[in-house]
Structures are given as C-alpha cells and as structure tokens.
GROMACS .gro file of C-alpha atoms in nm:
model
  286
    1UNK     CA    1   0.001  -0.002  -0.002
    2UNK     CA    2   0.154   0.334  -0.102
    3UNK     CA    3   0.187   0.617   0.151
    4UNK     CA    4  -0.071   0.893   0.127
    5UNK     CA    5   0.183   1.120  -0.036
    6UNK     CA    6   0.189   0.899  -0.344
    7UNK     CA    7  -0.183   0.941  -0.406
    8UNK     CA    8  -0.210   1.173  -0.703
    9UNK     CA    9  -0.490   1.428  -0.671
   10UNK     CA   10  -0.470   1.489  -1.045
   11UNK     CA   11  -0.645   1.158  -1.098
   12UNK     CA   12  -0.943   1.292  -0.906
   13UNK     CA   13  -0.954   1.592  -1.143
   14UNK     CA   14  -0.948   1.354  -1.441
   15UNK     CA   15  -1.236   1.154  -1.298
   16UNK     CA   16  -1.436   1.469  -1.232
   17UNK     CA   17  -1.359   1.594  -1.584
   18UNK     CA   18  -1.505   1.273  -1.726
   19UNK     CA   19  -1.811   1.258  -1.507
   20UNK     CA   20  -1.888   1.615  -1.392
   21UNK     CA   21  -1.839   1.800  -1.066
   22UNK     CA   22  -2.049   1.812  -0.746
   23UNK     CA   23  -2.086   2.113  -0.524
   24UNK     CA   24  -1.944   2.056  -0.176
   25UNK     CA   25  -2.235   2.219  -0.004
   26UNK     CA   26  -2.472   1.952  -0.155
   27UNK     CA   27  -2.257   1.655  -0.064
   28UNK     CA   28  -2.301   1.463   0.264
   29UNK     CA   29  -2.001   1.347   0.468
   30UNK     CA   30  -1.826   1.064   0.292
   31UNK     CA   31  -1.880   0.705   0.404
   32UNK     CA   32  -1.693   0.404   0.274
   33UNK     CA   33  -1.973   0.161   0.352
   34UNK     CA   34  -2.304   0.352   0.360
   35UNK     CA   35  -2.463   0.478   0.033
   36UNK     CA   36  -2.475   0.845  -0.044
   37UNK     CA   37  -2.850   0.838  -0.086
   38UNK     CA   38  -3.129   0.677   0.116
   39UNK     CA   39  -3.163   0.348  -0.067
   40UNK     CA   40  -3.459   0.242   0.145
   41UNK     CA   41  -3.669   0.466  -0.088
   42UNK     CA   42  -3.722   0.429  -0.466
   43UNK     CA   43  -3.608   0.788  -0.518
   44UNK     CA   44  -3.283   0.729  -0.337
   45UNK     CA   45  -3.215   0.415  -0.534
   46UNK     CA   46  -3.304   0.596  -0.855
   47UNK     CA   47  -3.055   0.876  -0.783
   48UNK     CA   48  -2.780   0.620  -0.701
   49UNK     CA   49  -2.824   0.422  -1.023
   50UNK     CA   50  -2.873   0.740  -1.224
   51UNK     CA   51  -2.512   0.819  -1.151
   52UNK     CA   52  -2.379   0.465  -1.214
   53UNK     CA   53  -2.567   0.419  -1.539
   54UNK     CA   54  -2.408   0.719  -1.702
   55UNK     CA   55  -2.207   0.614  -2.014
   56UNK     CA   56  -1.938   0.873  -1.911
   57UNK     CA   57  -1.794   0.604  -1.675
   58UNK     CA   58  -1.692   0.406  -1.982
   59UNK     CA   59  -1.414   0.656  -2.052
   60UNK     CA   60  -1.231   0.587  -1.729
   61UNK     CA   61  -0.883   0.455  -1.787
   62UNK     CA   62  -0.732   0.161  -1.602
   63UNK     CA   63  -0.505   0.404  -1.425
   64UNK     CA   64  -0.801   0.598  -1.292
   65UNK     CA   65  -0.978   0.287  -1.177
   66UNK     CA   66  -0.668   0.165  -0.998
   67UNK     CA   67  -0.625   0.507  -0.836
   68UNK     CA   68  -0.987   0.505  -0.715
   69UNK     CA   69  -0.940   0.157  -0.571
   70UNK     CA   70  -0.619   0.244  -0.396
   71UNK     CA   71  -0.757   0.565  -0.249
   72UNK     CA   72  -1.065   0.390  -0.107
   73UNK     CA   73  -0.838   0.121   0.036
   74UNK     CA   74  -0.622   0.386   0.203
   75UNK     CA   75  -0.932   0.559   0.339
   76UNK     CA   76  -1.058   0.232   0.495
   77UNK     CA   77  -0.724   0.162   0.655
   78UNK     CA   78  -0.686   0.520   0.781
   79UNK     CA   79  -0.381   0.590   0.565
   80UNK     CA   80  -0.524   0.906   0.412
   81UNK     CA   81  -0.425   1.240   0.568
   82UNK     CA   82  -0.740   1.416   0.707
   83UNK     CA   83  -0.846   1.690   0.464
   84UNK     CA   84  -0.640   1.546   0.178
   85UNK     CA   85  -0.959   1.490  -0.024
   86UNK     CA   86  -1.291   1.668  -0.012
   87UNK     CA   87  -1.608   1.470   0.044
   88UNK     CA   88  -1.715   1.536  -0.315
   89UNK     CA   89  -1.388   1.395  -0.442
   90UNK     CA   90  -1.414   1.083  -0.232
   91UNK     CA   91  -1.777   1.024  -0.344
   92UNK     CA   92  -1.668   1.064  -0.704
   93UNK     CA   93  -1.387   0.816  -0.655
   94UNK     CA   94  -1.624   0.569  -0.492
   95UNK     CA   95  -1.865   0.607  -0.785
   96UNK     CA   96  -1.574   0.534  -1.028
   97UNK     CA   97  -1.485   0.226  -0.829
   98UNK     CA   98  -1.842   0.092  -0.807
   99UNK     CA   99  -1.900   0.154  -1.176
  100UNK     CA  100  -1.603  -0.059  -1.285
  101UNK     CA  101  -1.508  -0.308  -1.011
  102UNK     CA  102  -1.697  -0.618  -0.893
  103UNK     CA  103  -1.795  -0.569  -0.527
  104UNK     CA  104  -1.716  -0.925  -0.422
  105UNK     CA  105  -1.419  -1.040  -0.638
  106UNK     CA  106  -1.250  -0.701  -0.663
  107UNK     CA  107  -1.183  -0.762  -1.031
  108UNK     CA  108  -1.238  -0.499  -1.298
  109UNK     CA  109  -1.556  -0.571  -1.492
  110UNK     CA  110  -1.513  -0.576  -1.870
  111UNK     CA  111  -1.640  -0.253  -2.028
  112UNK     CA  112  -1.925  -0.417  -2.223
  113UNK     CA  113  -2.066  -0.577  -1.908
  114UNK     CA  114  -2.076  -0.270  -1.684
  115UNK     CA  115  -2.401  -0.102  -1.588
  116UNK     CA  116  -2.281   0.215  -1.761
  117UNK     CA  117  -2.260   0.020  -2.091
  118UNK     CA  118  -2.617  -0.104  -2.078
  119UNK     CA  119  -2.763   0.168  -2.301
  120UNK     CA  120  -2.480   0.191  -2.559
  121UNK     CA  121  -2.466  -0.181  -2.593
  122UNK     CA  122  -2.843  -0.253  -2.602
  123UNK     CA  123  -2.963   0.032  -2.815
  124UNK     CA  124  -2.839  -0.131  -3.139
  125UNK     CA  125  -3.005  -0.454  -3.032
  126UNK     CA  126  -3.336  -0.278  -2.961
  127UNK     CA  127  -3.318  -0.097  -3.295
  128UNK     CA  128  -3.259  -0.426  -3.473
  129UNK     CA  129  -3.562  -0.581  -3.294
  130UNK     CA  130  -3.785  -0.293  -3.395
  131UNK     CA  131  -3.665  -0.266  -3.758
  132UNK     CA  132  -3.647  -0.634  -3.841
  133UNK     CA  133  -3.913  -0.738  -4.094
  134UNK     CA  134  -4.192  -0.971  -3.969
  135UNK     CA  135  -4.127  -1.338  -4.015
  136UNK     CA  136  -4.366  -1.611  -4.122
  137UNK     CA  137  -4.536  -1.822  -3.857
  138UNK     CA  138  -4.360  -2.138  -3.971
  139UNK     CA  139  -4.016  -1.977  -3.957
  140UNK     CA  140  -4.082  -1.826  -3.612
  141UNK     CA  141  -4.207  -2.162  -3.485
  142UNK     CA  142  -3.901  -2.343  -3.626
  143UNK     CA  143  -3.659  -2.095  -3.466
  144UNK     CA  144  -3.835  -2.107  -3.131
  145UNK     CA  145  -3.835  -2.487  -3.119
  146UNK     CA  146  -3.471  -2.506  -3.224
  147UNK     CA  147  -3.375  -2.255  -2.957
  148UNK     CA  148  -3.567  -2.447  -2.693
  149UNK     CA  149  -3.398  -2.777  -2.785
  150UNK     CA  150  -3.056  -2.610  -2.796
  151UNK     CA  151  -3.104  -2.445  -2.459
  152UNK     CA  152  -3.214  -2.777  -2.315
  153UNK     CA  153  -2.884  -2.933  -2.415
  154UNK     CA  154  -2.697  -2.640  -2.258
  155UNK     CA  155  -2.893  -2.676  -1.933
  156UNK     CA  156  -2.803  -3.046  -1.915
  157UNK     CA  157  -2.437  -2.949  -1.925
  158UNK     CA  158  -2.478  -2.667  -1.678
  159UNK     CA  159  -2.284  -2.851  -1.408
  160UNK     CA  160  -1.960  -2.804  -1.606
  161UNK     CA  161  -2.027  -2.432  -1.661
  162UNK     CA  162  -2.077  -2.352  -1.287
  163UNK     CA  163  -2.278  -2.033  -1.348
  164UNK     CA  164  -2.346  -1.788  -1.063
  165UNK     CA  165  -2.711  -1.894  -1.059
  166UNK     CA  166  -2.623  -2.252  -0.955
  167UNK     CA  167  -2.386  -2.113  -0.695
  168UNK     CA  168  -2.656  -1.893  -0.540
  169UNK     CA  169  -2.911  -2.182  -0.529
  170UNK     CA  170  -2.668  -2.452  -0.424
  171UNK     CA  171  -2.420  -2.276  -0.192
  172UNK     CA  172  -2.616  -1.962  -0.109
  173UNK     CA  173  -2.494  -1.603  -0.073
  174UNK     CA  174  -2.295  -1.432   0.203
  175UNK     CA  175  -2.510  -1.271   0.469
  176UNK     CA  176  -2.388  -0.996   0.700
  177UNK     CA  177  -2.502  -0.809   1.004
  178UNK     CA  178  -2.539  -0.429   1.031
  179UNK     CA  179  -2.162  -0.402   1.104
  180UNK     CA  180  -2.066  -0.576   0.784
  181UNK     CA  181  -1.946  -0.898   0.951
  182UNK     CA  182  -2.012  -1.206   0.737
  183UNK     CA  183  -2.188  -1.490   0.921
  184UNK     CA  184  -2.194  -1.752   0.642
  185UNK     CA  185  -2.377  -1.835   0.322
  186UNK     CA  186  -2.754  -1.860   0.313
  187UNK     CA  187  -2.949  -2.044   0.037
  188UNK     CA  188  -3.265  -1.860   0.143
  189UNK     CA  189  -3.103  -1.525   0.091
  190UNK     CA  190  -2.966  -1.649  -0.245
  191UNK     CA  191  -3.310  -1.743  -0.361
  192UNK     CA  192  -3.456  -1.408  -0.256
  193UNK     CA  193  -3.170  -1.235  -0.435
  194UNK     CA  194  -3.222  -1.424  -0.759
  195UNK     CA  195  -3.598  -1.352  -0.753
  196UNK     CA  196  -3.533  -0.980  -0.728
  197UNK     CA  197  -3.268  -0.990  -1.000
  198UNK     CA  198  -3.499  -1.186  -1.229
  199UNK     CA  199  -3.786  -0.931  -1.186
  200UNK     CA  200  -3.538  -0.650  -1.254
  201UNK     CA  201  -3.417  -0.821  -1.573
  202UNK     CA  202  -3.777  -0.864  -1.688
  203UNK     CA  203  -3.863  -0.502  -1.622
  204UNK     CA  204  -3.538  -0.358  -1.758
  205UNK     CA  205  -3.621  -0.343  -2.133
  206UNK     CA  206  -3.977  -0.214  -2.076
  207UNK     CA  207  -3.906   0.152  -1.999
  208UNK     CA  208  -3.646   0.173  -2.272
  209UNK     CA  209  -3.882   0.034  -2.541
  210UNK     CA  210  -4.212   0.180  -2.422
  211UNK     CA  211  -4.146   0.521  -2.258
  212UNK     CA  212  -3.923   0.703  -2.513
  213UNK     CA  213  -4.190   0.710  -2.796
  214UNK     CA  214  -4.435   0.877  -2.564
  215UNK     CA  215  -4.176   1.122  -2.440
  216UNK     CA  216  -4.079   1.209  -2.796
  217UNK     CA  217  -4.438   1.286  -2.882
  218UNK     CA  218  -4.469   1.513  -2.576
  219UNK     CA  219  -4.145   1.688  -2.674
  220UNK     CA  220  -4.278   1.739  -3.031
  221UNK     CA  221  -4.612   1.878  -2.911
  222UNK     CA  222  -4.441   2.111  -2.668
  223UNK     CA  223  -4.188   2.213  -2.930
  224UNK     CA  224  -3.888   2.126  -2.716
  225UNK     CA  225  -3.760   1.854  -2.952
  226UNK     CA  226  -3.434   1.981  -3.106
  227UNK     CA  227  -3.438   2.033  -3.483
  228UNK     CA  228  -3.183   1.870  -3.700
  229UNK     CA  229  -3.069   1.510  -3.731
  230UNK     CA  230  -2.779   1.509  -3.476
  231UNK     CA  231  -2.942   1.722  -3.203
  232UNK     CA  232  -3.249   1.502  -3.222
  233UNK     CA  233  -3.036   1.187  -3.205
  234UNK     CA  234  -2.857   1.328  -2.900
  235UNK     CA  235  -3.194   1.406  -2.729
  236UNK     CA  236  -3.319   1.046  -2.801
  237UNK     CA  237  -3.003   0.883  -2.669
  238UNK     CA  238  -3.005   1.107  -2.358
  239UNK     CA  239  -3.372   1.026  -2.291
  240UNK     CA  240  -3.304   0.654  -2.324
  241UNK     CA  241  -3.004   0.677  -2.099
  242UNK     CA  242  -3.200   0.842  -1.820
  243UNK     CA  243  -3.482   0.584  -1.833
  244UNK     CA  244  -3.292   0.260  -1.779
  245UNK     CA  245  -3.243   0.318  -1.403
  246UNK     CA  246  -3.622   0.317  -1.351
  247UNK     CA  247  -3.612  -0.065  -1.357
  248UNK     CA  248  -3.272  -0.106  -1.191
  249UNK     CA  249  -3.395   0.091  -0.889
  250UNK     CA  250  -3.683  -0.151  -0.821
  251UNK     CA  251  -3.485  -0.318  -0.545
  252UNK     CA  252  -3.188  -0.201  -0.338
  253UNK     CA  253  -2.847  -0.338  -0.426
  254UNK     CA  254  -2.793  -0.436  -0.063
  255UNK     CA  255  -3.092  -0.656   0.017
  256UNK     CA  256  -3.224  -0.748   0.362
  257UNK     CA  257  -3.375  -1.064   0.500
  258UNK     CA  258  -3.523  -1.134   0.841
  259UNK     CA  259  -3.341  -1.373   1.070
  260UNK     CA  260  -3.663  -1.576   1.086
  261UNK     CA  261  -3.643  -1.638   0.708
  262UNK     CA  262  -3.288  -1.775   0.690
  263UNK     CA  263  -3.158  -2.121   0.787
  264UNK     CA  264  -3.192  -2.237   1.147
  265UNK     CA  265  -2.816  -2.208   1.205
  266UNK     CA  266  -2.825  -1.831   1.161
  267UNK     CA  267  -3.136  -1.748   1.366
  268UNK     CA  268  -2.959  -1.738   1.706
  269UNK     CA  269  -2.648  -1.544   1.593
  270UNK     CA  270  -2.529  -1.236   1.775
  271UNK     CA  271  -2.324  -0.944   1.649
  272UNK     CA  272  -1.981  -0.828   1.766
  273UNK     CA  273  -2.149  -0.650   2.062
  274UNK     CA  274  -2.337  -0.956   2.173
  275UNK     CA  275  -2.675  -0.831   2.044
  276UNK     CA  276  -2.916  -1.072   1.877
  277UNK     CA  277  -2.926  -1.021   1.499
  278UNK     CA  278  -3.282  -0.955   1.385
  279UNK     CA  279  -3.201  -0.886   1.018
  280UNK     CA  280  -2.921  -0.981   0.782
  281UNK     CA  281  -2.806  -0.806   0.468
  282UNK     CA  282  -2.661  -0.940   0.143
  283UNK     CA  283  -2.519  -0.794  -0.181
  284UNK     CA  284  -2.785  -0.862  -0.439
  285UNK     CA  285  -2.588  -0.704  -0.719
  286UNK     CA  286  -2.749  -0.515  -1.007
   0.00000   0.00000   0.00000
C-alpha cells in the first residue's frame, strides 16, 4: 500500500472531468460503507443508479480505476491524511470504483458488461428488434423450437459451466449483520436475491422500449424537440439513458432478509457486541 503522499490528486480531477463535478455544499459526509442516498426509498435508489448508469464512466482509464481503488483502500485503513480529499472527491472516486469493479471479487468488470454500458450496448439490439421485418409463422415456430432444444442441451451441461445462478441456489450467498461482519452463506437469501434480480431483468427493457416514444411525442407537441438530425439523435439517446435506471432501482443493491427467514443455524446469531441479530443483509448485485 503506497503512503498517502503517493496518491495523485490529479487523478481525481480527471475523474471529475469525465463525469462532472459536485458542489461541496450539496454533498453529505463521505462514508466508505453507507450509500450516499437513502436506498430504502425508490427515489434514493433511482438517484444512485442514475449516476452509475451514465455512459461517461466508460471513458475511465485503467489508471483511474486503480487510483480510485487504492484511494478507497487507504481511506478504509486510515492511511489518508485528514483533509487530503474533499467529500465530493471521495464520493466521485467511490462512484468510479463501483462503476467498474466487482464488489465481491474486486476484479475490474469488462467494459461491455458494466451497468454504464447497458444503454450503448443494447440500443443497437433494440433498434434491430424494432426494424427487423416480420417473419412467417412457420419460420418463427421453427426458430423457437430449435432454440428451446438447444437451450435444453446447454442446461443439461450446466454442471460443467458452474454459473453464478447454480452457486446462489446450491451454496447460497454471504449474509452480513449491520456491522458488515459475514456470518456464512444462506441459500434462502440467495433465492430471494435471484428472484429480485429476475424481476429486474424482466422489467429492464420495458421503460427503454415503451417510454421514449411517448416522451418524444410530448417533446414534439411542446416544441422542445431539437431540430436537425444530430441534435435530435442526442436528445433520443439522452432520454433513453435516463430511463434505464427506472427498472434497476426497483430493489436496493444491498438486500435485507429477516433472521426468521434464513436457515436455522443463523437465527440465534449475535453481532460483535453480543446483541441478537434480527436482520441480515446481502449484496444482491444489479
């Protein structure tokens, strides 16, 4: 771990240049564990994911991601000099970290699979789905049956693939108390997590495919739709980008489960202060 003097503040400026600045008077005190917004409400979750879904995070370099990771590590260990970074700078670095690094493995997520890449990657797919010519019933039936048979073969070989879904259902997911201490892996929490993720995945394409056309009509009638090919394209892309988090924010990233709903072995656990644990938390993911 490098000493605090080796942390380069210029990296913070580069991150801010790529993602925008925040006024200090509007920023709460920085926390390494607690979210910036109240994620117990839909509005708070929406504001959190509205920042993470921004495609501007895709322009972060490996050096900037590494710097954000190291700075947050130094903050957690107490290696940073008090006052070395403003709260706004630390929140921005944490956003950069969360947008690019897997919370459990600590590995950098490939660019195409980050939340910030959802809109740029999926817009061409959605356009292709909408513009593709209708197919005949026989062709559609043949393709559907072929896909079903092919997926059946893949599922039969799923044991060799070891996907995360099988891990959640078979081994469970880590559950923690309010202090962040891990007490083991719960299958019940894993099932609850997968259910929430599945609902999010089902709802995710809906606002992107259904809401923009209505918003465009409103913009046309109110004469706020930019004229010209490229300004209009920018407005459409911007609108689509700001809609995707509506579905992502359905459930908090850090889920909760009652101690009565987990396995028997966890129901009588106590925290580090000897207090009975009434509720566990787990990282659902996005």
